[in-house]
Coordinates of C-alpha atoms in Angstrom, one line a residue:
Chain A
M1245 CA 0.2 0.0 -0.1
A1246 CA 0.9 3.5 -0.3
N1247 CA 3.8 4.6 1.9
P1248 CA 2.4 7.0 4.4
S1249 CA 5.4 9.3 5.0
A1250 CA 5.5 9.6 1.1
V1251 CA 2.0 10.6 0.9
L1252 CA 2.2 13.1 3.8
Q1253 CA 5.2 14.6 2.2
S1254 CA 3.1 15.0 -1.1
E1255 CA 0.2 16.6 0.9
W1256 CA 2.7 19.0 2.5
T1257 CA 3.9 20.1 -0.7
K1258 CA 0.4 20.6 -1.9
I1259 CA -0.6 22.8 1.0
R1260 CA 2.5 25.0 0.8
S1261 CA 2.4 25.6 -2.8
V1262 CA -1.0 27.4 -3.1
R1263 CA -1.4 30.9 -2.1
S1264 CA -4.8 30.3 -0.4
T1265 CA -3.1 28.6 2.4
V1266 CA -1.0 31.3 3.2
W1267 CA -3.5 34.2 2.9
T1268 CA -6.3 32.3 4.8
L1269 CA -4.3 31.5 7.7
A1270 CA -2.5 34.9 7.7
L1271 CA -5.9 36.6 7.8
A1272 CA -7.2 34.4 10.5
L1273 CA -4.2 35.3 12.7
I1274 CA -4.3 38.9 11.9
V1275 CA -8.0 39.5 12.5
T1276 CA -7.9 37.4 15.6
V1277 CA -5.1 39.1 17.1
G1278 CA -5.6 42.5 15.8
L1279 CA -9.2 43.1 16.4
G1280 CA -9.1 41.2 19.7
A1281 CA -6.3 43.9 20.6
V1282 CA -8.5 46.6 19.4
I1283 CA -11.4 45.3 21.5
C1284 CA -9.3 44.9 24.6
A1285 CA -7.9 48.5 24.3
V1286 CA -11.7 49.8 24.0
I1287 CA -12.9 47.8 27.0
N1288 CA -9.7 49.3 29.0
G1289 CA -10.6 52.6 27.9
T1290 CA -14.3 52.5 28.6
W1291 CA -14.0 50.5 31.8
N1292 CA -15.8 53.1 34.0
D1293 CA -18.8 53.0 31.7
R1294 CA -19.5 49.4 32.6
S1295 CA -22.1 48.5 35.2
P1296 CA -20.9 46.8 38.6
L1297 CA -22.2 43.5 37.6
D1298 CA -20.3 43.6 34.3
Q1299 CA -17.1 44.4 36.0
A1300 CA -17.6 41.7 38.5
T1301 CA -17.9 39.1 36.0
F1302 CA -15.5 40.4 33.3
D1303 CA -13.7 37.7 31.9
A1304 CA -10.1 39.1 30.8
T1305 CA -9.3 36.0 28.9
A1306 CA -12.2 35.5 26.9
A1307 CA -12.1 39.5 26.1
S1308 CA -8.7 38.7 24.2
F1309 CA -10.4 36.2 21.9
S1310 CA -13.4 38.4 21.3
A1311 CA -12.5 38.4 17.5
I1312 CA -12.4 34.7 17.1
V1313 CA -15.9 34.7 15.7
L1314 CA -14.6 36.9 12.9
G1315 CA -11.2 35.2 12.4
Q1316 CA -12.5 31.8 12.2
L1317 CA -14.3 32.7 8.8
A1318 CA -10.8 32.7 7.3
L1319 CA -10.0 29.2 9.0
I1320 CA -13.4 28.0 7.5
V1321 CA -12.3 29.0 4.0
F1322 CA -8.9 27.3 4.5
G1323 CA -10.6 24.1 5.9
V1324 CA -13.0 24.2 2.9
L1325 CA -10.6 24.8 0.2
I1326 CA -8.0 22.0 1.4
I1327 CA -10.4 19.3 0.0
S1328 CA -13.0 21.1 -2.3
S1329 CA -10.2 22.6 -4.4
E1330 CA -9.1 19.3 -5.4
Y1331 CA -12.5 18.7 -6.8
S1332 CA -13.1 22.2 -8.2
T1333 CA -9.8 22.1 -10.1
G1334 CA -10.1 18.2 -11.4
M1335 CA -6.9 17.7 -9.5
I1336 CA -8.8 14.9 -7.3
R1337 CA -8.4 12.6 -10.5
T1338 CA -4.7 13.2 -10.7
S1339 CA -4.2 12.9 -7.1
L1340 CA -6.2 9.7 -6.7
A1341 CA -4.3 8.2 -9.9
A1342 CA -1.2 8.7 -7.9
V1343 CA -2.6 7.6 -4.6
P1344 CA -5.4 5.4 -5.4
Q1345 CA -5.8 4.1 -1.7
R1346 CA -8.4 6.8 -0.9
G1347 CA -8.1 6.1 3.0
S1348 CA -4.4 6.9 2.9
F1349 CA -5.0 10.2 0.5
Y1350 CA -7.7 11.6 2.9
G1351 CA -5.8 10.4 6.3
A1352 CA -2.6 12.3 4.9
K1353 CA -4.8 15.4 4.0
I1354 CA -6.1 15.5 7.3
A1355 CA -3.1 15.1 8.9
V1356 CA -1.3 18.0 7.1
A1357 CA -4.2 20.1 7.3
G1358 CA -4.9 19.6 11.0
G1359 CA -1.0 19.7 12.0
L1360 CA -0.9 23.2 10.1
A1361 CA -4.1 24.5 11.7
F1362 CA -2.9 23.4 15.1
V1363 CA 0.3 25.2 14.9
V1364 CA -1.3 28.3 13.4
S1365 CA -4.1 28.2 15.9
M1366 CA -1.7 28.0 18.8
V1367 CA 0.4 30.7 17.8
T1368 CA -2.9 32.9 17.2
S1369 CA -4.1 31.9 20.5
F1370 CA -1.3 32.6 22.5
L1371 CA -0.5 35.9 20.5
S1372 CA -4.3 37.2 21.0
F1373 CA -4.0 36.5 24.7
F1374 CA -0.6 38.1 25.5
V1375 CA -1.4 41.4 23.4
G1376 CA -5.1 41.5 24.7
Q1377 CA -4.0 41.3 28.2
V1378 CA -1.2 44.1 27.6
L1379 CA -3.9 46.4 26.2
L1380 CA -6.4 45.5 29.1
G1381 CA -4.1 47.4 31.6
S1382 CA -5.0 46.8 35.1
H1383 CA -7.9 44.7 34.3
R1384 CA -5.7 41.9 32.9
T1385 CA -5.4 38.4 34.0
S1386 CA -2.3 36.3 34.1
I1387 CA -1.5 33.1 32.4
G1388 CA -0.9 31.5 35.7
D1389 CA -4.3 32.1 37.1
P1390 CA -6.7 29.2 37.4
G1391 CA -8.3 28.0 34.2
V1392 CA -6.3 30.6 32.2
L1393 CA -3.8 28.5 30.6
R1394 CA -6.5 25.9 29.7
A1395 CA -8.8 28.6 27.9
V1396 CA -5.8 29.7 25.8
F1397 CA -4.6 26.3 24.9
G1398 CA -8.4 25.5 24.4
A1399 CA -8.9 28.3 22.2
G1400 CA -6.2 26.9 20.0
L1401 CA -7.7 23.6 20.1
Y1402 CA -11.1 24.9 19.2
M1403 CA -9.8 26.7 16.0
T1404 CA -8.0 23.5 15.1
L1405 CA -11.2 21.3 15.4
L1406 CA -13.2 24.0 13.5
V1407 CA -10.9 23.6 10.5
L1408 CA -11.1 19.9 10.8
F1409 CA -14.9 19.9 10.8
C1410 CA -14.9 22.2 7.6
V1411 CA -12.6 19.5 6.0
G1412 CA -15.2 16.8 6.7
V1413 CA -18.0 18.8 5.5
A1414 CA -16.5 20.2 2.4
G1415 CA -15.5 16.5 1.6
M1416 CA -19.2 15.6 1.6
L1417 CA -20.1 18.6 -0.4
R1418 CA -17.2 18.4 -2.9
S1419 CA -17.7 22.0 -3.8
P1420 CA -15.9 25.2 -2.4
M1421 CA -18.9 27.4 -3.3
L1422 CA -21.3 25.2 -1.5
G1423 CA -18.9 24.4 1.3
M1424 CA -18.3 28.0 2.0
S1425 CA -21.9 29.3 1.3
I1426 CA -23.2 26.8 4.0
L1427 CA -20.5 26.9 6.7
M1428 CA -19.7 30.7 6.7
P1429 CA -23.4 31.9 7.4
F1430 CA -23.8 28.9 9.7
F1431 CA -21.0 29.8 12.1
F1432 CA -21.3 33.7 11.6
L1433 CA -25.0 33.9 11.8
V1434 CA -27.1 30.9 12.7
T1435 CA -25.5 29.7 15.8
P1436 CA -24.9 33.2 17.2
I1437 CA -28.4 34.1 16.4
L1438 CA -30.0 30.9 17.8
S1439 CA -28.0 31.1 21.0
V1440 CA -29.9 34.1 22.2
V1441 CA -33.6 32.7 21.3
P1442 CA -34.8 31.3 24.3
K1443 CA -36.0 27.7 23.2
A1444 CA -33.4 27.4 20.4
K1445 CA -30.4 28.1 22.7
D1446 CA -30.9 25.0 24.5
V1447 CA -30.2 23.1 21.2
A1448 CA -27.7 25.6 19.9
R1449 CA -25.3 25.0 22.8
Y1450 CA -24.6 21.6 21.2
F1451 CA -23.7 22.8 18.0
P1452 CA -19.9 22.4 17.4
D1453 CA -18.7 26.0 17.7
R1454 CA -21.0 26.9 20.9
A1455 CA -19.7 23.7 22.7
G1456 CA -16.1 24.1 21.5
Q1457 CA -16.0 27.9 22.8
K1458 CA -17.1 26.9 26.3
I1459 CA -13.3 26.2 26.9
I1460 CA -12.4 29.6 26.4
Q1461 CA -14.6 31.0 29.4
V1462 CA -12.7 31.5 32.9
V1463 CA -15.2 33.5 34.6
Q1464 CA -18.6 31.9 35.1
T1465 CA -21.5 34.3 34.6
P1466 CA -25.1 33.7 36.0
D1467 CA -26.5 33.0 32.3
N1468 CA -23.7 30.6 31.5
H1469 CA -25.2 27.2 31.6
T1470 CA -23.5 24.4 33.0
S1471 CA -24.8 21.2 31.2
Y1472 CA -21.1 20.5 30.4
G1473 CA -17.8 21.8 31.2
P1474 CA -14.8 23.3 29.1
W1475 CA -13.7 19.8 28.2
G1476 CA -16.8 18.2 27.8
G1477 CA -17.7 21.2 25.3
I1478 CA -14.5 20.2 23.6
L1479 CA -15.5 16.6 23.5
I1480 CA -18.9 17.4 22.0
M1481 CA -17.1 19.4 19.4
A1482 CA -14.5 16.4 18.8
L1483 CA -17.7 14.2 18.2
W1484 CA -19.0 16.7 15.5
V1485 CA -15.5 16.7 14.1
A1486 CA -15.3 12.9 13.9
A1487 CA -18.7 12.6 12.3
S1488 CA -18.0 14.9 9.8
L1489 CA -14.5 13.3 9.0
L1490 CA -16.2 10.0 8.9
G1491 CA -18.8 11.5 6.5
G1492 CA -16.3 13.0 4.1
Y1493 CA -14.4 9.8 4.1
L1494 CA -17.4 7.6 3.0
V1495 CA -18.3 9.9 0.0
L1496 CA -14.7 10.0 -1.1
K1497 CA -14.7 6.1 -0.8
K1498 CA -18.2 5.5 -2.3
R1499 CA -18.3 8.1 -5.1
D1500 CA -16.6 8.3 -8.5
A1501 CA -14.1 11.0 -8.8
Chain B
M1337 CA 8.4 -6.8 -9.0
L1338 CA 6.6 -9.3 -11.3
A1339 CA 9.0 -8.7 -14.0
S1340 CA 7.9 -11.8 -15.9
L1341 CA 4.4 -10.2 -16.4
A1342 CA 4.2 -8.1 -19.4
P1343 CA 2.8 -4.7 -18.7
M1344 CA -0.7 -4.8 -20.2
I1345 CA -4.1 -3.6 -19.7
E1346 CA -6.6 -6.4 -19.3
L1347 CA -10.4 -5.5 -19.4
Q1348 CA -12.9 -8.4 -18.7
G1349 CA -16.4 -7.5 -19.1
L1350 CA -16.0 -4.1 -17.9
T1351 CA -19.5 -2.3 -17.6
K1352 CA -20.3 1.0 -16.3
R1353 CA -24.1 2.0 -15.8
Y1354 CA -25.6 5.6 -14.8
G1355 CA -29.1 4.8 -13.9
D1356 CA -30.7 2.8 -16.8
K1357 CA -28.0 4.3 -19.3
T1358 CA -25.3 1.9 -20.0
A1359 CA -22.0 3.9 -20.7
V1360 CA -19.8 1.0 -21.0
D1361 CA -21.0 -2.5 -22.1
H1362 CA -19.1 -5.8 -21.3
L1363 CA -15.8 -4.6 -22.6
T1364 CA -13.4 -7.2 -22.9
F1365 CA -9.9 -6.6 -24.7
T1366 CA -6.2 -6.4 -23.9
V1367 CA -3.9 -3.8 -24.7
R1368 CA -0.4 -5.2 -25.6
P1369 CA 2.9 -3.8 -25.2
G1370 CA 5.4 -2.6 -28.1
V1371 CA 2.6 -1.0 -30.2
V1372 CA 0.4 2.0 -29.9
T1373 CA -3.0 0.8 -29.6
G1374 CA -5.9 3.1 -30.7
F1375 CA -8.8 3.4 -28.7
L1376 CA -11.5 4.7 -31.1
G1377 CA -15.2 5.7 -31.0
P1378 CA -17.2 8.7 -31.3
N1379 CA -18.0 11.0 -28.7
G1380 CA -20.0 9.7 -26.1
A1381 CA -18.7 6.1 -26.8
G1382 CA -17.5 5.5 -23.2
K1383 CA -13.6 6.1 -23.9
S1384 CA -13.3 8.5 -21.0
T1385 CA -15.5 6.5 -18.7
T1386 CA -13.5 3.4 -19.6
M1387 CA -10.0 5.2 -18.9
R1388 CA -11.2 6.4 -15.7
M1389 CA -12.2 2.8 -14.5
V1390 CA -8.9 1.6 -15.6
L1391 CA -7.4 4.4 -13.3
G1392 CA -9.8 3.0 -10.6
L1393 CA -11.3 6.7 -10.4
D1394 CA -14.8 5.4 -11.4
A1395 CA -15.9 2.0 -10.0
P1396 CA -17.2 -0.5 -12.5
S1397 CA -20.8 -1.6 -12.2
S1398 CA -19.3 -5.0 -13.0
G1399 CA -16.6 -6.5 -14.6
D1400 CA -13.1 -6.1 -14.0
V1401 CA -9.8 -4.2 -15.0
R1402 CA -6.1 -5.2 -14.3
I1403 CA -2.9 -3.7 -14.7
D1404 CA 0.1 -6.1 -14.9
G1405 CA -2.5 -8.8 -13.4
R1406 CA -3.4 -6.3 -10.5
R1407 CA -6.3 -3.8 -9.9
Y1408 CA -5.2 -0.3 -9.8
A1409 CA -6.0 0.2 -6.1
Q1410 CA -3.5 -2.6 -5.3
L1411 CA -0.6 -0.8 -6.8
S1412 CA 1.4 0.7 -4.2
E1413 CA 3.2 3.2 -6.4
P1414 CA 1.2 3.4 -9.4
L1415 CA 2.8 5.9 -11.5
K1416 CA 5.7 3.5 -11.7
Y1417 CA 3.4 1.2 -13.8
I1418 CA 1.2 3.3 -15.7
G1419 CA 1.2 7.0 -16.5
A1420 CA -2.1 8.6 -17.8
L1421 CA -3.3 11.8 -19.1
L1422 CA -6.9 11.9 -18.9
D1423 CA -7.8 15.6 -19.0
A1424 CA -4.9 18.2 -19.0
K1425 CA -6.9 20.5 -16.9
D1426 CA -7.0 18.3 -13.9
V1427 CA -4.5 20.4 -12.3
H1428 CA -4.8 23.0 -9.6
G1429 CA -3.9 26.1 -11.4
G1430 CA -2.4 28.1 -8.5
R1431 CA 0.2 25.5 -8.4
T1432 CA 3.6 25.9 -10.4
A1433 CA 4.3 23.2 -12.9
Y1434 CA 7.2 22.2 -10.8
N1435 CA 5.3 21.8 -7.7
H1436 CA 2.5 20.0 -9.2
L1437 CA 4.8 17.2 -10.6
L1438 CA 6.9 17.5 -7.2
C1439 CA 3.8 16.5 -5.2
L1440 CA 3.0 13.6 -7.5
A1441 CA 6.6 12.4 -7.5
Q1442 CA 6.7 12.6 -3.8
S1443 CA 3.6 10.6 -3.4
N1444 CA 5.1 7.5 -5.3
R1445 CA 8.7 8.2 -4.0
I1446 CA 9.8 9.2 -7.4
P1447 CA 13.2 11.0 -7.1
R1448 CA 13.2 14.7 -7.1
H1449 CA 15.4 15.0 -10.2
R1450 CA 12.8 13.1 -12.4
V1451 CA 10.7 16.4 -12.2
D1452 CA 13.5 18.3 -14.0
E1453 CA 14.0 15.6 -16.3
V1454 CA 10.3 15.2 -17.6
L1455 CA 9.9 19.1 -17.6
E1456 CA 13.0 19.0 -19.9
T1457 CA 11.4 16.1 -22.1
V1458 CA 8.3 18.2 -22.7
G1459 CA 10.0 21.5 -23.0
L1460 CA 8.4 23.0 -19.9
T1461 CA 11.7 23.9 -18.2
A1462 CA 11.6 27.7 -18.9
V1463 CA 8.0 27.9 -17.1
A1464 CA 8.6 25.4 -14.5
K1465 CA 8.1 28.0 -11.8
K1466 CA 5.0 29.5 -13.5
R1467 CA 1.6 28.7 -11.9
S1468 CA -0.2 26.3 -14.5
K1469 CA -3.5 28.5 -14.7
G1470 CA -1.6 30.7 -17.2
F1471 CA -0.7 28.0 -19.5
S1472 CA -1.9 27.6 -22.8
L1473 CA -3.8 24.5 -23.8
G1474 CA -0.7 23.1 -25.4
M1475 CA 1.5 23.7 -22.4
G1476 CA -1.2 22.2 -20.1
Q1477 CA -1.2 19.1 -22.5
R1478 CA 2.7 19.0 -22.3
L1479 CA 2.3 19.3 -18.3
G1480 CA -0.2 16.4 -18.2
I1481 CA 2.2 14.3 -20.3
A1482 CA 5.2 15.4 -18.2
A1483 CA 3.0 13.9 -15.2
A1484 CA 2.2 10.8 -17.0
L1485 CA 6.0 10.1 -17.7
L1486 CA 7.2 10.8 -14.1
G1487 CA 7.3 7.5 -12.8
D1488 CA 9.1 6.2 -16.1
P1489 CA 6.0 3.6 -16.5
E1490 CA 5.9 0.8 -18.8
I1491 CA 2.2 1.5 -19.8
L1492 CA 0.8 5.0 -20.9
M1493 CA -2.7 6.0 -21.3
F1494 CA -3.6 9.1 -23.2
D1495 CA -7.2 10.5 -23.6
E1496 CA -7.4 12.6 -26.8
P1497 CA -4.2 14.0 -26.4
V1498 CA -4.1 16.1 -29.5
N1499 CA -7.6 17.7 -28.9
G1500 CA -7.0 21.4 -29.6
L1501 CA -3.4 21.1 -30.1
D1502 CA -1.7 23.3 -32.8
P1503 CA 0.1 21.3 -35.6
E1504 CA 3.4 21.5 -34.0
G1505 CA 2.0 20.0 -30.9
I1506 CA 0.2 17.4 -32.6
H1507 CA 3.4 16.2 -34.5
W1508 CA 5.2 16.1 -31.2
I1509 CA 2.7 14.1 -29.4
R1510 CA 2.3 11.6 -32.4
N1511 CA 6.3 10.9 -32.3
L1512 CA 6.4 10.8 -28.6
M1513 CA 3.9 8.0 -28.5
K1514 CA 5.6 6.2 -31.3
G1515 CA 8.9 6.5 -29.6
L1516 CA 7.3 5.2 -26.2
A1517 CA 6.0 2.2 -28.0
A1518 CA 9.2 1.5 -29.7
Q1519 CA 10.9 1.3 -26.5
G1520 CA 8.5 -1.8 -26.0
R1521 CA 6.0 0.2 -23.9
T1522 CA 2.4 -0.2 -23.8
V1523 CA 0.6 2.9 -25.3
F1524 CA -3.1 3.1 -25.1
V1525 CA -4.3 6.3 -26.8
S1526 CA -8.1 7.3 -27.5
S1527 CA -9.4 9.7 -30.2
H1528 CA -12.5 10.2 -32.1
L1529 CA -10.8 10.7 -35.4
M1530 CA -10.1 7.8 -37.5
S1531 CA -7.5 9.8 -39.5
E1532 CA -5.4 10.7 -36.5
M1533 CA -5.1 6.8 -35.4
A1534 CA -4.3 6.0 -38.9
L1535 CA -1.1 8.0 -38.4
T1536 CA -0.1 6.5 -35.0
A1537 CA -1.9 3.3 -34.0
E1538 CA -0.7 -0.1 -35.0
H1539 CA -3.6 -1.6 -33.3
L1540 CA -7.2 -0.7 -33.2
I1541 CA -10.0 -1.1 -30.4
V1542 CA -13.1 0.6 -31.7
I1543 CA -16.3 1.0 -29.5
G1544 CA -19.8 2.5 -30.0
R1545 CA -22.2 3.2 -27.4
G1546 CA -20.0 1.4 -24.9
R1547 CA -19.7 -1.8 -27.0
L1548 CA -16.9 -3.5 -28.7
L1549 CA -17.1 -2.9 -32.3
A1550 CA -13.8 -4.1 -33.4
D1551 CA -10.2 -5.4 -32.0
T1552 CA -8.0 -5.6 -34.9
S1553 CA -4.6 -4.6 -36.2
M1554 CA -4.5 -1.4 -38.2
A1555 CA -3.2 -3.2 -41.3
D1556 CA -6.3 -5.5 -41.3
F1557 CA -8.5 -2.8 -40.7
I1558 CA -7.5 -0.8 -43.6
Q1559 CA -7.3 -3.9 -46.0
Q1560 CA -10.8 -5.0 -45.0
N1561 CA -12.3 -1.5 -44.9
S1562 CA -10.9 0.6 -48.0
R1563 CA -13.5 -0.7 -50.2
S1564 CA -13.2 0.4 -53.8
Y1565 CA -16.0 0.8 -56.2
V1566 CA -17.0 2.5 -59.4
R1567 CA -19.9 5.5 -59.4
L1568 CA -21.9 5.8 -62.5
R1569 CA -24.6 8.5 -63.2
T1570 CA -26.9 8.6 -66.0
P1571 CA -30.2 10.2 -67.2
Q1572 CA -31.5 6.8 -67.9
P1573 CA -31.3 4.9 -64.7
E1574 CA -33.8 2.1 -65.6
R1575 CA -32.2 1.3 -68.8
L1576 CA -28.4 1.3 -67.2
Q1577 CA -29.6 -0.8 -64.3
D1578 CA -31.2 -3.5 -66.8
I1579 CA -28.1 -3.6 -68.7
L1580 CA -25.7 -3.9 -65.8
T1581 CA -27.8 -6.5 -64.1
A1582 CA -27.9 -8.5 -67.5
A1583 CA -24.2 -8.1 -67.3
G1584 CA -24.3 -9.9 -64.0
H1585 CA -23.1 -6.8 -62.0
T1586 CA -24.6 -6.0 -58.3
V1587 CA -26.0 -2.5 -58.8
V1588 CA -26.6 -0.6 -55.7
S1589 CA -28.3 2.8 -56.0
T1590 CA -27.6 5.5 -53.7
A1591 CA -29.7 8.4 -52.5
D1592 CA -28.6 11.0 -54.9
G1593 CA -29.5 8.6 -58.1
S1594 CA -26.1 7.5 -59.0
F1595 CA -25.2 3.7 -58.9
E1596 CA -22.2 2.2 -57.4
I1597 CA -20.9 -1.2 -58.7
Q1598 CA -18.2 -2.9 -56.6
D1599 CA -17.3 -5.7 -59.0
G1600 CA -15.9 -4.6 -62.5
D1601 CA -13.6 -1.7 -63.5
A1602 CA -14.3 1.9 -64.9
A1603 CA -13.3 0.8 -68.4
E1604 CA -15.4 -2.2 -68.7
L1605 CA -18.4 -0.4 -67.3
G1606 CA -17.9 2.5 -69.8
T1607 CA -17.5 0.2 -72.8
L1608 CA -20.7 -1.9 -71.7
A1609 CA -22.5 1.7 -71.4
A1610 CA -21.3 2.6 -74.9
Q1611 CA -22.2 -0.6 -76.7
H1612 CA -25.9 0.2 -75.4
Q1613 CA -25.6 3.8 -76.3
V1614 CA -26.5 4.8 -72.7
V1615 CA -25.6 8.3 -71.8
L1616 CA -23.2 8.6 -68.7
H1617 CA -22.8 11.8 -66.6
E1618 CA -20.2 10.4 -64.5
L1619 CA -18.0 7.2 -64.5
S1620 CA -15.6 7.4 -61.7
P1621 CA -13.6 4.9 -59.6
Q1622 CA -13.9 5.6 -55.9
R1623 CA -12.2 4.4 -52.8
A1624 CA -13.8 5.0 -49.2
S1625 CA -11.6 6.4 -47.0
L1626 CA -10.8 4.9 -43.4
E1627 CA -12.8 7.9 -42.0
E1628 CA -15.9 6.6 -43.8
A1629 CA -15.2 3.0 -42.9
F1630 CA -15.2 4.1 -39.5
M1631 CA -18.4 6.1 -39.5
R1632 CA -20.0 3.0 -41.2
L1633 CA -18.8 1.0 -38.4
T1634 CA -20.1 3.2 -35.7
A1635 CA -23.2 4.5 -37.4
E1636 CA -25.5 2.7 -35.2
A1637 CA -23.6 3.3 -32.2
V1638 CA -23.3 7.2 -32.5
E1639 CA -24.7 8.8 -29.5
Y1640 CA -25.8 12.0 -30.9
H1641 CA -26.6 12.2 -34.6
A1642 CA -26.8 15.5 -36.1
G1643 CA -30.1 14.7 -37.1
G1644 CA -31.9 11.7 -38.4
P1645 CA -30.1 8.7 -39.9
T1646 CA -26.6 9.4 -41.0
G1647 CA -26.6 9.3 -44.9
F1648 CA -23.1 9.1 -45.5
G1649 CA -21.3 6.7 -47.8
P1650 CA -22.9 4.2 -50.1
A1651 CA -24.5 1.2 -49.1
G1652 CA -22.3 -1.6 -49.4
T1653 CA -21.2 -4.7 -47.8
G1654 CA -17.6 -4.0 -47.2
A1655 CA -16.0 -6.5 -45.1
L1656 CA -16.7 -5.2 -41.6
P1657 CA -14.4 -6.7 -38.7
Q1658 CA -16.1 -9.2 -36.4
D1659 CA -18.9 -9.2 -34.2
V1660 CA -21.0 -6.6 -36.4
P1661 CA -24.6 -7.8 -36.8
A1662 CA -25.6 -8.7 -40.3
G1663 CA -27.2 -5.7 -42.2
Q1664 CA -25.6 -3.2 -40.0
A1665 CA -23.2 -1.8 -42.5
P1666 CA -25.9 -1.1 -45.2
G1667 CA -27.9 0.2 -42.4
Q1668 CA -29.5 3.7 -43.2
E1669 CA -32.8 2.2 -43.3
Q1670 CA -32.7 0.7 -39.9
A1671 CA -30.8 3.3 -38.1
P1672 CA -32.2 3.7 -34.8
A1673 CA -33.5 7.1 -35.1
P1674 CA -37.4 7.2 -35.8
E1675 CA -37.6 10.8 -35.7
W1676 CA -35.3 13.8 -36.1
G1677 CA -33.3 14.4 -32.9
A1678 CA -34.8 11.6 -30.9
Q1679 CA -31.3 10.6 -30.0
W1680 CA -31.0 13.9 -27.9
R1681 CA -33.2 12.5 -25.3
N1682 CA -30.3 10.1 -24.2
P1683 CA -29.1 10.9 -20.8
G1684 CA -25.7 12.8 -21.4
S1685 CA -22.5 11.3 -20.9
R1686 CA -20.6 12.9 -18.0
K1687 CA -18.4 14.8 -20.1
G1688 CA -19.8 18.2 -18.9
R1689 CA -19.0 17.8 -15.3

């Protein structure tokens, strides 16, 4: 069967040799860190306008990840393009002629995309945290405080899992336009809106992004639900990811290229 | 590996159905080394579908196809056994020619220097670092051929490689294919043009509507199908027909009112007409072209007629290769097109994806 390291190497060459990899990942980092920094600076500057309750329940860690909801759009594009660009360009036929063992091909793609997303996500996460805390001035927290390191690491984990979820969904849809036009509104509009609708939010909290983002919260507020904890949330998201990747695999395995 | 096995492509009852449409219908043939084997058929005959199944891209509905005795998916580094160019557009245009070939080479553990070598072979060294989306049709085709040659495979498969190329490119590809076959490799190339095949292929496999119509050497095909006959035209057709029939000739009348005589030569027929004082407007020896022979062979199997039954060529009984149902060749009257454009309603092939 196909040599795993050879296929990994090949997928690495593929991912590093297209521009979309650089611009999507760079955009995710810049937006998440940059916009997060701006928000932290604004919070610091308008601290006295906040109600006492808001001040008491202020989550300095989560504040530095305020821009994640926007930055993740670039990660969605990255995750979708990894697999669907193979279909949209026709490269899939050339790729599968070179590596006919579809499981090896798919596994290598996930490993390379996931590995790269993990590194970029962790850099983004820690950078967001430290830049944000500097700009929060006296309202900052420290990486050594209880739950903070978990939240910062968790934010990186969340972004990585989000990419993998998109890889799986795009693998099922096989089209970049379809993948993006479903996933971007879903994560940018649908789940944030459902999360504030009374009945719907009981369901929406089990959506992959809502569940995964639980790990970023350090300070519990009264309206924070407690049906699962930070790691429970990540586990729920990981199950979504597993299901989506499995779906992508089955489609790749079953359908003609 | 199994060095004793000759590099062959073997199809056994290969079939592909899409719903109730059968694109490839029980194809059984073997592509052998050392010659260029032409894979000929009208558009929509199932050539590309067959080639995709050879590469394991499409799963057969039934039947089997083997490369060196093994299924494609069982080849661990397939590019070292078989190199294929199905569609030159099957590349990521954002990647440079070099990186495109590099990622393919790496997946099959082909050394990096082969990338430079094949780029040199196809003449793309100067644009190796350019993104392939800016390539012309001919350059794209060369890149696809470079990818096929990458693993120095014993079997090469090209789907319509000369399509859209300029004369220089066509000439280059023809020579390349002949050269590869001369090295003892197996070369399998598809085309919908008989004239193209006549120039490159030594062996011929003809399909129509997914079915095998002929599996023959090019020499035999030419010999059996370049039928010669004499065309006669006269303002006194009834009279001439009687005379010719009385003289023992088989007369075939064509749609435009002329006669075609397969036995007998022009001089003899002219003399005969003069003896009976029949006016002739035409007396000409004819030779059916290979293109005509191919069209006759595939007449029943053409997926999309231009409209109604195809009325090319004379009705004759030129020897056709095996397996042609009796009566197919003169088959204008029973061509399966009950009304104009009826053929259109066949579900399309998957070309347009």
